[in-house]
């Protein structure tokens, strides 16, 4: 497994693979790998000849008061997991390598970024779209794998790829969960034991929405009220948003008629956690 730190070296390595006719899958991450990331790697490994993992805690997708500096890191552990997952190359650039002095270009996927996490994290998706576009230009993968846990991110990336005519297949992978339903996330590391128990409220609230919709409830307000009540009945929770929206546009729906995205963002202690579910009446 190659460990690559510079853009030039990464380009060269990928060009070498392409010259041999190999297809390349890229799995972009911020590291501190868990089973969710490993599932992305498994899918990438299966779908392509060569598997590249990127580990980069991208500062431009964090707000000034967010956890960029404190974001958990464990390069040694990540490399060992990557080796086991059959990764061929790991791209670990520095911030300076990705954003050298004079850097000034960003990508804004305007409408999709204006909902859900985009509202509470202004600039977040601009940071995500820009770094993903840069990684795509460096690696030039045939396909890239993303998790559905970050549904809005997946939508933003798909939109960008379509709008900018990038010739890359985007693959979405279902959310990997702990046995009690909590979506795996590097930020779960922030949870103390009592907070960890409360963190199950995200998935429970999605299950409640599922139950209500299955019983024929079509009023999103009623469902959101019940979800919020359930979440706030758990200690240490602070709701960022509970949304029932159109899975294509991410705009709130007034009545549940077809498929909807139910999405939640909740702070549990200092961990801001997100989860979502695609539900159909
Ligand atoms: P991150 O390192 O948190 O930026 O995540 C890197 C990639 O892993 C993104 O495409 C995420 O959507 C995906 N991911 C994170 N957690 C999970 C999970 N529990 N299940 C599936 N994919 C995940």
PDB file of C-alpha atoms in Angstrom, residues 1-268:
ATOM      1  CA  UNK A   1       0.000   0.000   0.000  1.00  0.00           C
ATOM      2  CA  UNK A   2       1.391   3.370  -1.070  1.00  0.00           C
ATOM      3  CA  UNK A   3       1.243   6.342   1.291  1.00  0.00           C
ATOM      4  CA  UNK A   4       1.210   9.510  -0.776  1.00  0.00           C
ATOM      5  CA  UNK A   5       1.419  13.068   0.532  1.00  0.00           C
ATOM      6  CA  UNK A   6       1.750  15.367  -2.447  1.00  0.00           C
ATOM      7  CA  UNK A   7      -0.579  16.203  -5.311  1.00  0.00           C
ATOM      8  CA  UNK A   8       2.152  15.524  -7.880  1.00  0.00           C
ATOM      9  CA  UNK A   9       2.954  12.071  -6.483  1.00  0.00           C
ATOM     10  CA  UNK A  10      -0.736  11.179  -6.292  1.00  0.00           C
ATOM     11  CA  UNK A  11      -1.269  12.239  -9.901  1.00  0.00           C
ATOM     12  CA  UNK A  12       1.741  10.207 -11.026  1.00  0.00           C
ATOM     13  CA  UNK A  13       0.595   7.109  -9.172  1.00  0.00           C
ATOM     14  CA  UNK A  14      -2.914   7.335 -10.655  1.00  0.00           C
ATOM     15  CA  UNK A  15      -1.590   8.007 -14.145  1.00  0.00           C
ATOM     16  CA  UNK A  16       0.512   4.867 -13.825  1.00  0.00           C
ATOM     17  CA  UNK A  17      -2.572   2.832 -12.934  1.00  0.00           C
ATOM     18  CA  UNK A  18      -4.603   4.273 -15.782  1.00  0.00           C
ATOM     19  CA  UNK A  19      -1.739   3.539 -18.203  1.00  0.00           C
ATOM     20  CA  UNK A  20      -2.159  -0.150 -17.292  1.00  0.00           C
ATOM     21  CA  UNK A  21      -5.883   0.137 -18.059  1.00  0.00           C
ATOM     22  CA  UNK A  22      -6.890  -0.132 -14.405  1.00  0.00           C
ATOM     23  CA  UNK A  23     -10.122   1.404 -13.110  1.00  0.00           C
ATOM     24  CA  UNK A  24      -9.723   3.524  -9.978  1.00  0.00           C
ATOM     25  CA  UNK A  25     -12.183   3.902  -7.103  1.00  0.00           C
ATOM     26  CA  UNK A  26     -11.752   6.804  -4.681  1.00  0.00           C
ATOM     27  CA  UNK A  27     -13.129   6.847  -1.144  1.00  0.00           C
ATOM     28  CA  UNK A  28     -12.760  10.363   0.304  1.00  0.00           C
ATOM     29  CA  UNK A  29     -12.745  10.541   4.121  1.00  0.00           C
ATOM     30  CA  UNK A  30     -11.576  12.656   7.026  1.00  0.00           C
ATOM     31  CA  UNK A  31     -10.013   9.602   8.643  1.00  0.00           C
ATOM     32  CA  UNK A  32     -10.487   8.072  12.101  1.00  0.00           C
ATOM     33  CA  UNK A  33     -11.890   5.132  10.181  1.00  0.00           C
ATOM     34  CA  UNK A  34     -14.835   3.109  11.468  1.00  0.00           C
ATOM     35  CA  UNK A  35     -16.953   0.313  10.014  1.00  0.00           C
ATOM     36  CA  UNK A  36     -18.937   2.790   7.901  1.00  0.00           C
ATOM     37  CA  UNK A  37     -15.776   3.856   6.116  1.00  0.00           C
ATOM     38  CA  UNK A  38     -14.711   0.210   5.790  1.00  0.00           C
ATOM     39  CA  UNK A  39     -17.976  -0.593   4.037  1.00  0.00           C
ATOM     40  CA  UNK A  40     -17.264   2.188   1.519  1.00  0.00           C
ATOM     41  CA  UNK A  41     -13.821   0.674   0.967  1.00  0.00           C
ATOM     42  CA  UNK A  42     -15.327  -2.788   0.534  1.00  0.00           C
ATOM     43  CA  UNK A  43     -17.693  -1.492  -2.148  1.00  0.00           C
ATOM     44  CA  UNK A  44     -14.904   0.454  -3.868  1.00  0.00           C
ATOM     45  CA  UNK A  45     -12.658  -2.611  -3.794  1.00  0.00           C
ATOM     46  CA  UNK A  46     -15.426  -4.717  -5.354  1.00  0.00           C
ATOM     47  CA  UNK A  47     -16.256  -2.254  -8.123  1.00  0.00           C
ATOM     48  CA  UNK A  48     -12.787  -1.358  -9.375  1.00  0.00           C
ATOM     49  CA  UNK A  49      -9.273  -2.645 -10.037  1.00  0.00           C
ATOM     50  CA  UNK A  50      -7.516  -0.138  -7.839  1.00  0.00           C
ATOM     51  CA  UNK A  51      -8.683   1.409  -4.570  1.00  0.00           C
ATOM     52  CA  UNK A  52      -7.576   4.811  -3.329  1.00  0.00           C
ATOM     53  CA  UNK A  53      -8.468   6.225   0.074  1.00  0.00           C
ATOM     54  CA  UNK A  54      -8.038   9.883   0.886  1.00  0.00           C
ATOM     55  CA  UNK A  55      -7.693  11.104   4.445  1.00  0.00           C
ATOM     56  CA  UNK A  56      -7.949  14.853   4.803  1.00  0.00           C
ATOM     57  CA  UNK A  57      -9.593  16.873   7.563  1.00  0.00           C
ATOM     58  CA  UNK A  58     -10.711  19.660   5.271  1.00  0.00           C
ATOM     59  CA  UNK A  59     -10.652  22.971   7.162  1.00  0.00           C
ATOM     60  CA  UNK A  60     -12.859  24.796   4.651  1.00  0.00           C
ATOM     61  CA  UNK A  61     -15.903  22.663   5.485  1.00  0.00           C
ATOM     62  CA  UNK A  62     -15.729  23.567   9.194  1.00  0.00           C
ATOM     63  CA  UNK A  63     -17.189  26.785  10.588  1.00  0.00           C
ATOM     64  CA  UNK A  64     -15.033  29.012  12.856  1.00  0.00           C
ATOM     65  CA  UNK A  65     -16.687  27.647  16.011  1.00  0.00           C
ATOM     66  CA  UNK A  66     -16.670  24.004  14.871  1.00  0.00           C
ATOM     67  CA  UNK A  67     -14.411  21.070  15.726  1.00  0.00           C
ATOM     68  CA  UNK A  68     -11.777  21.128  12.947  1.00  0.00           C
ATOM     69  CA  UNK A  69      -8.805  21.285  15.339  1.00  0.00           C
ATOM     70  CA  UNK A  70     -10.331  18.790  17.763  1.00  0.00           C
ATOM     71  CA  UNK A  71     -11.514  16.384  15.047  1.00  0.00           C
ATOM     72  CA  UNK A  72     -10.279  12.901  16.027  1.00  0.00           C
ATOM     73  CA  UNK A  73      -7.210  11.674  14.168  1.00  0.00           C
ATOM     74  CA  UNK A  74      -5.391   8.320  14.163  1.00  0.00           C
ATOM     75  CA  UNK A  75      -3.243   7.945  11.057  1.00  0.00           C
ATOM     76  CA  UNK A  76      -1.456   4.806  12.249  1.00  0.00           C
ATOM     77  CA  UNK A  77      -4.732   3.045  13.055  1.00  0.00           C
ATOM     78  CA  UNK A  78      -6.246   4.216   9.767  1.00  0.00           C
ATOM     79  CA  UNK A  79      -3.328   2.895   7.725  1.00  0.00           C
ATOM     80  CA  UNK A  80      -3.554  -0.491   9.369  1.00  0.00           C
ATOM     81  CA  UNK A  81      -7.320  -0.678   8.694  1.00  0.00           C
ATOM     82  CA  UNK A  82      -6.763   0.496   5.123  1.00  0.00           C
ATOM     83  CA  UNK A  83      -4.176  -2.238   4.560  1.00  0.00           C
ATOM     84  CA  UNK A  84      -6.640  -4.859   5.799  1.00  0.00           C
ATOM     85  CA  UNK A  85      -9.347  -3.429   3.539  1.00  0.00           C
ATOM     86  CA  UNK A  86      -7.143  -3.944   0.477  1.00  0.00           C
ATOM     87  CA  UNK A  87      -6.476  -0.271  -0.195  1.00  0.00           C
ATOM     88  CA  UNK A  88      -3.797   0.269  -2.846  1.00  0.00           C
ATOM     89  CA  UNK A  89      -2.946   3.880  -2.122  1.00  0.00           C
ATOM     90  CA  UNK A  90      -3.710   6.372   0.626  1.00  0.00           C
ATOM     91  CA  UNK A  91      -3.601  10.072  -0.148  1.00  0.00           C
ATOM     92  CA  UNK A  92      -2.820  12.132   2.962  1.00  0.00           C
ATOM     93  CA  UNK A  93      -2.145  15.694   1.857  1.00  0.00           C
ATOM     94  CA  UNK A  94      -1.405  18.568   4.221  1.00  0.00           C
ATOM     95  CA  UNK A  95      -3.650  21.629   4.328  1.00  0.00           C
ATOM     96  CA  UNK A  96      -0.900  23.627   2.592  1.00  0.00           C
ATOM     97  CA  UNK A  97      -0.697  21.054  -0.178  1.00  0.00           C
ATOM     98  CA  UNK A  98      -4.436  21.353  -0.840  1.00  0.00           C
ATOM     99  CA  UNK A  99      -4.725  25.104  -0.276  1.00  0.00           C
ATOM    100  CA  UNK A 100      -1.391  26.729  -1.118  1.00  0.00           C
ATOM    101  CA  UNK A 101      -1.045  30.455  -0.585  1.00  0.00           C
ATOM    102  CA  UNK A 102      -3.061  32.424  -3.110  1.00  0.00           C
ATOM    103  CA  UNK A 103      -5.801  29.785  -3.253  1.00  0.00           C
ATOM    104  CA  UNK A 104      -9.200  31.376  -3.986  1.00  0.00           C
ATOM    105  CA  UNK A 105     -11.572  29.123  -5.955  1.00  0.00           C
ATOM    106  CA  UNK A 106     -14.721  27.538  -4.525  1.00  0.00           C
ATOM    107  CA  UNK A 107     -17.650  25.533  -5.866  1.00  0.00           C
ATOM    108  CA  UNK A 108     -21.154  26.399  -4.750  1.00  0.00           C
ATOM    109  CA  UNK A 109     -23.976  23.934  -5.398  1.00  0.00           C
ATOM    110  CA  UNK A 110     -26.435  26.663  -4.686  1.00  0.00           C
ATOM    111  CA  UNK A 111     -29.903  25.313  -3.958  1.00  0.00           C
ATOM    112  CA  UNK A 112     -29.139  21.907  -2.479  1.00  0.00           C
ATOM    113  CA  UNK A 113     -26.653  23.485  -0.078  1.00  0.00           C
ATOM    114  CA  UNK A 114     -29.300  25.893   1.197  1.00  0.00           C
ATOM    115  CA  UNK A 115     -31.253  23.322   3.237  1.00  0.00           C
ATOM    116  CA  UNK A 116     -30.740  21.037   6.254  1.00  0.00           C
ATOM    117  CA  UNK A 117     -27.075  21.130   7.360  1.00  0.00           C
ATOM    118  CA  UNK A 118     -26.405  24.031   4.987  1.00  0.00           C
ATOM    119  CA  UNK A 119     -28.610  26.283   7.114  1.00  0.00           C
ATOM    120  CA  UNK A 120     -26.828  25.615  10.384  1.00  0.00           C
ATOM    121  CA  UNK A 121     -23.374  25.203   8.830  1.00  0.00           C
ATOM    122  CA  UNK A 122     -23.022  28.086   6.347  1.00  0.00           C
ATOM    123  CA  UNK A 123     -20.228  27.431   3.853  1.00  0.00           C
ATOM    124  CA  UNK A 124     -20.007  23.744   4.794  1.00  0.00           C
ATOM    125  CA  UNK A 125     -21.099  22.341   1.443  1.00  0.00           C
ATOM    126  CA  UNK A 126     -19.016  24.851  -0.468  1.00  0.00           C
ATOM    127  CA  UNK A 127     -16.047  23.425   1.419  1.00  0.00           C
ATOM    128  CA  UNK A 128     -17.165  19.861   0.710  1.00  0.00           C
ATOM    129  CA  UNK A 129     -17.887  20.382  -3.000  1.00  0.00           C
ATOM    130  CA  UNK A 130     -14.601  22.209  -3.504  1.00  0.00           C
ATOM    131  CA  UNK A 131     -12.409  19.624  -1.792  1.00  0.00           C
ATOM    132  CA  UNK A 132     -14.197  16.739  -3.504  1.00  0.00           C
ATOM    133  CA  UNK A 133     -13.741  18.443  -6.894  1.00  0.00           C
ATOM    134  CA  UNK A 134     -10.039  18.903  -6.118  1.00  0.00           C
ATOM    135  CA  UNK A 135      -9.673  15.241  -5.107  1.00  0.00           C
ATOM    136  CA  UNK A 136     -11.497  14.202  -8.286  1.00  0.00           C
ATOM    137  CA  UNK A 137      -9.121  16.323 -10.383  1.00  0.00           C
ATOM    138  CA  UNK A 138      -6.056  14.918  -8.646  1.00  0.00           C
ATOM    139  CA  UNK A 139      -7.056  11.240  -8.661  1.00  0.00           C
ATOM    140  CA  UNK A 140      -9.342  11.264 -11.725  1.00  0.00           C
ATOM    141  CA  UNK A 141     -11.148   8.172 -10.426  1.00  0.00           C
ATOM    142  CA  UNK A 142     -13.609   6.182 -12.521  1.00  0.00           C
ATOM    143  CA  UNK A 143     -15.884   5.988  -9.524  1.00  0.00           C
ATOM    144  CA  UNK A 144     -16.126   7.484  -6.057  1.00  0.00           C
ATOM    145  CA  UNK A 145     -17.930   6.046  -3.053  1.00  0.00           C
ATOM    146  CA  UNK A 146     -19.894   8.081  -0.488  1.00  0.00           C
ATOM    147  CA  UNK A 147     -22.117   7.178   2.478  1.00  0.00           C
ATOM    148  CA  UNK A 148     -25.869   7.766   2.533  1.00  0.00           C
ATOM    149  CA  UNK A 149     -25.555   8.814   6.170  1.00  0.00           C
ATOM    150  CA  UNK A 150     -24.471  12.152   4.725  1.00  0.00           C
ATOM    151  CA  UNK A 151     -27.415  12.206   2.337  1.00  0.00           C
ATOM    152  CA  UNK A 152     -27.179  15.914   1.546  1.00  0.00           C
ATOM    153  CA  UNK A 153     -23.456  15.598   0.850  1.00  0.00           C
ATOM    154  CA  UNK A 154     -24.141  12.751  -1.572  1.00  0.00           C
ATOM    155  CA  UNK A 155     -26.784  14.879  -3.336  1.00  0.00           C
ATOM    156  CA  UNK A 156     -24.430  17.857  -3.537  1.00  0.00           C
ATOM    157  CA  UNK A 157     -21.630  15.718  -4.984  1.00  0.00           C
ATOM    158  CA  UNK A 158     -23.946  14.074  -7.526  1.00  0.00           C
ATOM    159  CA  UNK A 159     -25.267  17.497  -8.598  1.00  0.00           C
ATOM    160  CA  UNK A 160     -21.754  18.900  -8.945  1.00  0.00           C
ATOM    161  CA  UNK A 161     -20.614  15.914 -11.018  1.00  0.00           C
ATOM    162  CA  UNK A 162     -23.600  16.308 -13.330  1.00  0.00           C
ATOM    163  CA  UNK A 163     -23.426  20.104 -13.578  1.00  0.00           C
ATOM    164  CA  UNK A 164     -19.682  20.200 -14.234  1.00  0.00           C
ATOM    165  CA  UNK A 165     -19.717  17.196 -16.609  1.00  0.00           C
ATOM    166  CA  UNK A 166     -17.297  15.196 -14.509  1.00  0.00           C
ATOM    167  CA  UNK A 167     -16.964  11.693 -15.928  1.00  0.00           C
ATOM    168  CA  UNK A 168     -17.136   9.916 -12.573  1.00  0.00           C
ATOM    169  CA  UNK A 169     -19.657   7.394 -11.306  1.00  0.00           C
ATOM    170  CA  UNK A 170     -20.892   8.245  -7.814  1.00  0.00           C
ATOM    171  CA  UNK A 171     -21.843   5.259  -5.671  1.00  0.00           C
ATOM    172  CA  UNK A 172     -23.948   5.646  -2.507  1.00  0.00           C
ATOM    173  CA  UNK A 173     -23.599   3.129   0.342  1.00  0.00           C
ATOM    174  CA  UNK A 174     -26.278   2.503   3.016  1.00  0.00           C
ATOM    175  CA  UNK A 175     -25.564   3.725   6.552  1.00  0.00           C
ATOM    176  CA  UNK A 176     -23.642   1.319   8.785  1.00  0.00           C
ATOM    177  CA  UNK A 177     -24.957   1.302  12.355  1.00  0.00           C
ATOM    178  CA  UNK A 178     -24.013   0.173  15.845  1.00  0.00           C
ATOM    179  CA  UNK A 179     -26.131  -2.731  17.149  1.00  0.00           C
ATOM    180  CA  UNK A 180     -28.444  -0.257  18.935  1.00  0.00           C
ATOM    181  CA  UNK A 181     -29.039   1.706  15.742  1.00  0.00           C
ATOM    182  CA  UNK A 182     -26.669   4.638  16.236  1.00  0.00           C
ATOM    183  CA  UNK A 183     -25.117   5.547  12.880  1.00  0.00           C
ATOM    184  CA  UNK A 184     -21.361   5.056  12.973  1.00  0.00           C
ATOM    185  CA  UNK A 185     -19.505   8.347  12.947  1.00  0.00           C
ATOM    186  CA  UNK A 186     -16.050   9.569  13.874  1.00  0.00           C
ATOM    187  CA  UNK A 187     -17.807  12.118  16.091  1.00  0.00           C
ATOM    188  CA  UNK A 188     -19.314   9.343  18.261  1.00  0.00           C
ATOM    189  CA  UNK A 189     -15.868   9.438  19.885  1.00  0.00           C
ATOM    190  CA  UNK A 190     -16.945  12.664  21.650  1.00  0.00           C
ATOM    191  CA  UNK A 191     -19.793  10.906  23.501  1.00  0.00           C
ATOM    192  CA  UNK A 192     -19.485  10.133  27.207  1.00  0.00           C
ATOM    193  CA  UNK A 193     -21.252   6.943  28.408  1.00  0.00           C
ATOM    194  CA  UNK A 194     -24.524   8.694  29.290  1.00  0.00           C
ATOM    195  CA  UNK A 195     -24.466  10.774  26.105  1.00  0.00           C
ATOM    196  CA  UNK A 196     -23.838   7.602  24.117  1.00  0.00           C
ATOM    197  CA  UNK A 197     -27.105   6.189  25.505  1.00  0.00           C
ATOM    198  CA  UNK A 198     -28.982   9.371  24.569  1.00  0.00           C
ATOM    199  CA  UNK A 199     -27.501   9.323  21.059  1.00  0.00           C
ATOM    200  CA  UNK A 200     -29.796   6.440  20.140  1.00  0.00           C
ATOM    201  CA  UNK A 201     -32.606   9.021  20.000  1.00  0.00           C
ATOM    202  CA  UNK A 202     -31.725   9.985  16.423  1.00  0.00           C
ATOM    203  CA  UNK A 203     -32.466   6.546  14.991  1.00  0.00           C
ATOM    204  CA  UNK A 204     -35.409   6.098  17.362  1.00  0.00           C
ATOM    205  CA  UNK A 205     -36.955   9.330  16.083  1.00  0.00           C
ATOM    206  CA  UNK A 206     -36.539   8.129  12.477  1.00  0.00           C
ATOM    207  CA  UNK A 207     -38.178   4.816  13.408  1.00  0.00           C
ATOM    208  CA  UNK A 208     -41.048   6.742  14.998  1.00  0.00           C
ATOM    209  CA  UNK A 209     -41.518   8.724  11.769  1.00  0.00           C
ATOM    210  CA  UNK A 210     -41.483   5.466   9.828  1.00  0.00           C
ATOM    211  CA  UNK A 211     -44.134   4.015  12.130  1.00  0.00           C
ATOM    212  CA  UNK A 212     -46.387   7.094  11.887  1.00  0.00           C
ATOM    213  CA  UNK A 213     -46.106   7.238   8.095  1.00  0.00           C
ATOM    214  CA  UNK A 214     -46.810   3.495   7.842  1.00  0.00           C
ATOM    215  CA  UNK A 215     -49.946   4.053   9.947  1.00  0.00           C
ATOM    216  CA  UNK A 216     -51.104   6.592   7.355  1.00  0.00           C
ATOM    217  CA  UNK A 217     -50.024   9.895   8.927  1.00  0.00           C
ATOM    218  CA  UNK A 218     -49.532  12.459   6.153  1.00  0.00           C
ATOM    219  CA  UNK A 219     -48.992  15.638   8.194  1.00  0.00           C
ATOM    220  CA  UNK A 220     -45.241  16.288   8.494  1.00  0.00           C
ATOM    221  CA  UNK A 221     -45.813  18.815  11.305  1.00  0.00           C
ATOM    222  CA  UNK A 222     -47.415  16.150  13.516  1.00  0.00           C
ATOM    223  CA  UNK A 223     -44.591  13.727  12.847  1.00  0.00           C
ATOM    224  CA  UNK A 224     -41.894  16.325  13.464  1.00  0.00           C
ATOM    225  CA  UNK A 225     -43.540  17.326  16.759  1.00  0.00           C
ATOM    226  CA  UNK A 226     -43.543  13.701  17.921  1.00  0.00           C
ATOM    227  CA  UNK A 227     -39.931  13.224  16.816  1.00  0.00           C
ATOM    228  CA  UNK A 228     -38.802  16.363  18.650  1.00  0.00           C
ATOM    229  CA  UNK A 229     -40.594  15.256  21.799  1.00  0.00           C
ATOM    230  CA  UNK A 230     -38.877  11.881  21.648  1.00  0.00           C
ATOM    231  CA  UNK A 231     -35.454  13.451  21.089  1.00  0.00           C
ATOM    232  CA  UNK A 232     -35.819  16.006  23.887  1.00  0.00           C
ATOM    233  CA  UNK A 233     -36.925  13.258  26.296  1.00  0.00           C
ATOM    234  CA  UNK A 234     -33.286  12.087  26.109  1.00  0.00           C
ATOM    235  CA  UNK A 235     -30.660  13.894  28.213  1.00  0.00           C
ATOM    236  CA  UNK A 236     -27.934  16.139  26.767  1.00  0.00           C
ATOM    237  CA  UNK A 237     -29.811  16.674  23.501  1.00  0.00           C
ATOM    238  CA  UNK A 238     -30.177  19.908  21.601  1.00  0.00           C
ATOM    239  CA  UNK A 239     -32.046  19.784  18.290  1.00  0.00           C
ATOM    240  CA  UNK A 240     -30.479  21.460  15.294  1.00  0.00           C
ATOM    241  CA  UNK A 241     -33.193  20.399  12.843  1.00  0.00           C
ATOM    242  CA  UNK A 242     -35.849  17.786  12.214  1.00  0.00           C
ATOM    243  CA  UNK A 243     -36.910  17.849   8.591  1.00  0.00           C
ATOM    244  CA  UNK A 244     -39.312  15.984   6.361  1.00  0.00           C
ATOM    245  CA  UNK A 245     -38.469  16.966   2.837  1.00  0.00           C
ATOM    246  CA  UNK A 246     -38.432  16.096  -0.823  1.00  0.00           C
ATOM    247  CA  UNK A 247     -35.526  13.668  -1.377  1.00  0.00           C
ATOM    248  CA  UNK A 248     -34.638  15.358  -4.688  1.00  0.00           C
ATOM    249  CA  UNK A 249     -34.781  19.060  -3.759  1.00  0.00           C
ATOM    250  CA  UNK A 250     -34.501  18.809   0.057  1.00  0.00           C
ATOM    251  CA  UNK A 251     -37.375  21.326   0.309  1.00  0.00           C
ATOM    252  CA  UNK A 252     -39.873  20.775   3.132  1.00  0.00           C
ATOM    253  CA  UNK A 253     -43.065  18.993   2.105  1.00  0.00           C
ATOM    254  CA  UNK A 254     -46.529  20.157   3.275  1.00  0.00           C
ATOM    255  CA  UNK A 255     -48.199  16.779   2.878  1.00  0.00           C
ATOM    256  CA  UNK A 256     -46.632  13.335   2.728  1.00  0.00           C
ATOM    257  CA  UNK A 257     -47.742  11.797  -0.551  1.00  0.00           C
ATOM    258  CA  UNK A 258     -44.736   9.972  -2.004  1.00  0.00           C
ATOM    259  CA  UNK A 259     -41.212   9.205  -0.884  1.00  0.00           C
ATOM    260  CA  UNK A 260     -39.805  11.649   1.681  1.00  0.00           C
ATOM    261  CA  UNK A 261     -36.449  12.149   3.317  1.00  0.00           C
ATOM    262  CA  UNK A 262     -36.676  12.348   7.087  1.00  0.00           C
ATOM    263  CA  UNK A 263     -33.473  13.948   8.363  1.00  0.00           C
ATOM    264  CA  UNK A 264     -32.296  14.936  11.828  1.00  0.00           C
ATOM    265  CA  UNK A 265     -29.342  16.796  13.273  1.00  0.00           C
ATOM    266  CA  UNK A 266     -28.963  16.739  17.042  1.00  0.00           C
ATOM    267  CA  UNK A 267     -26.216  17.890  19.337  1.00  0.00           C
ATOM    268  CA  UNK A 268     -25.639  15.298  22.046  1.00  0.00           C
TER     269      UNK A 268
END
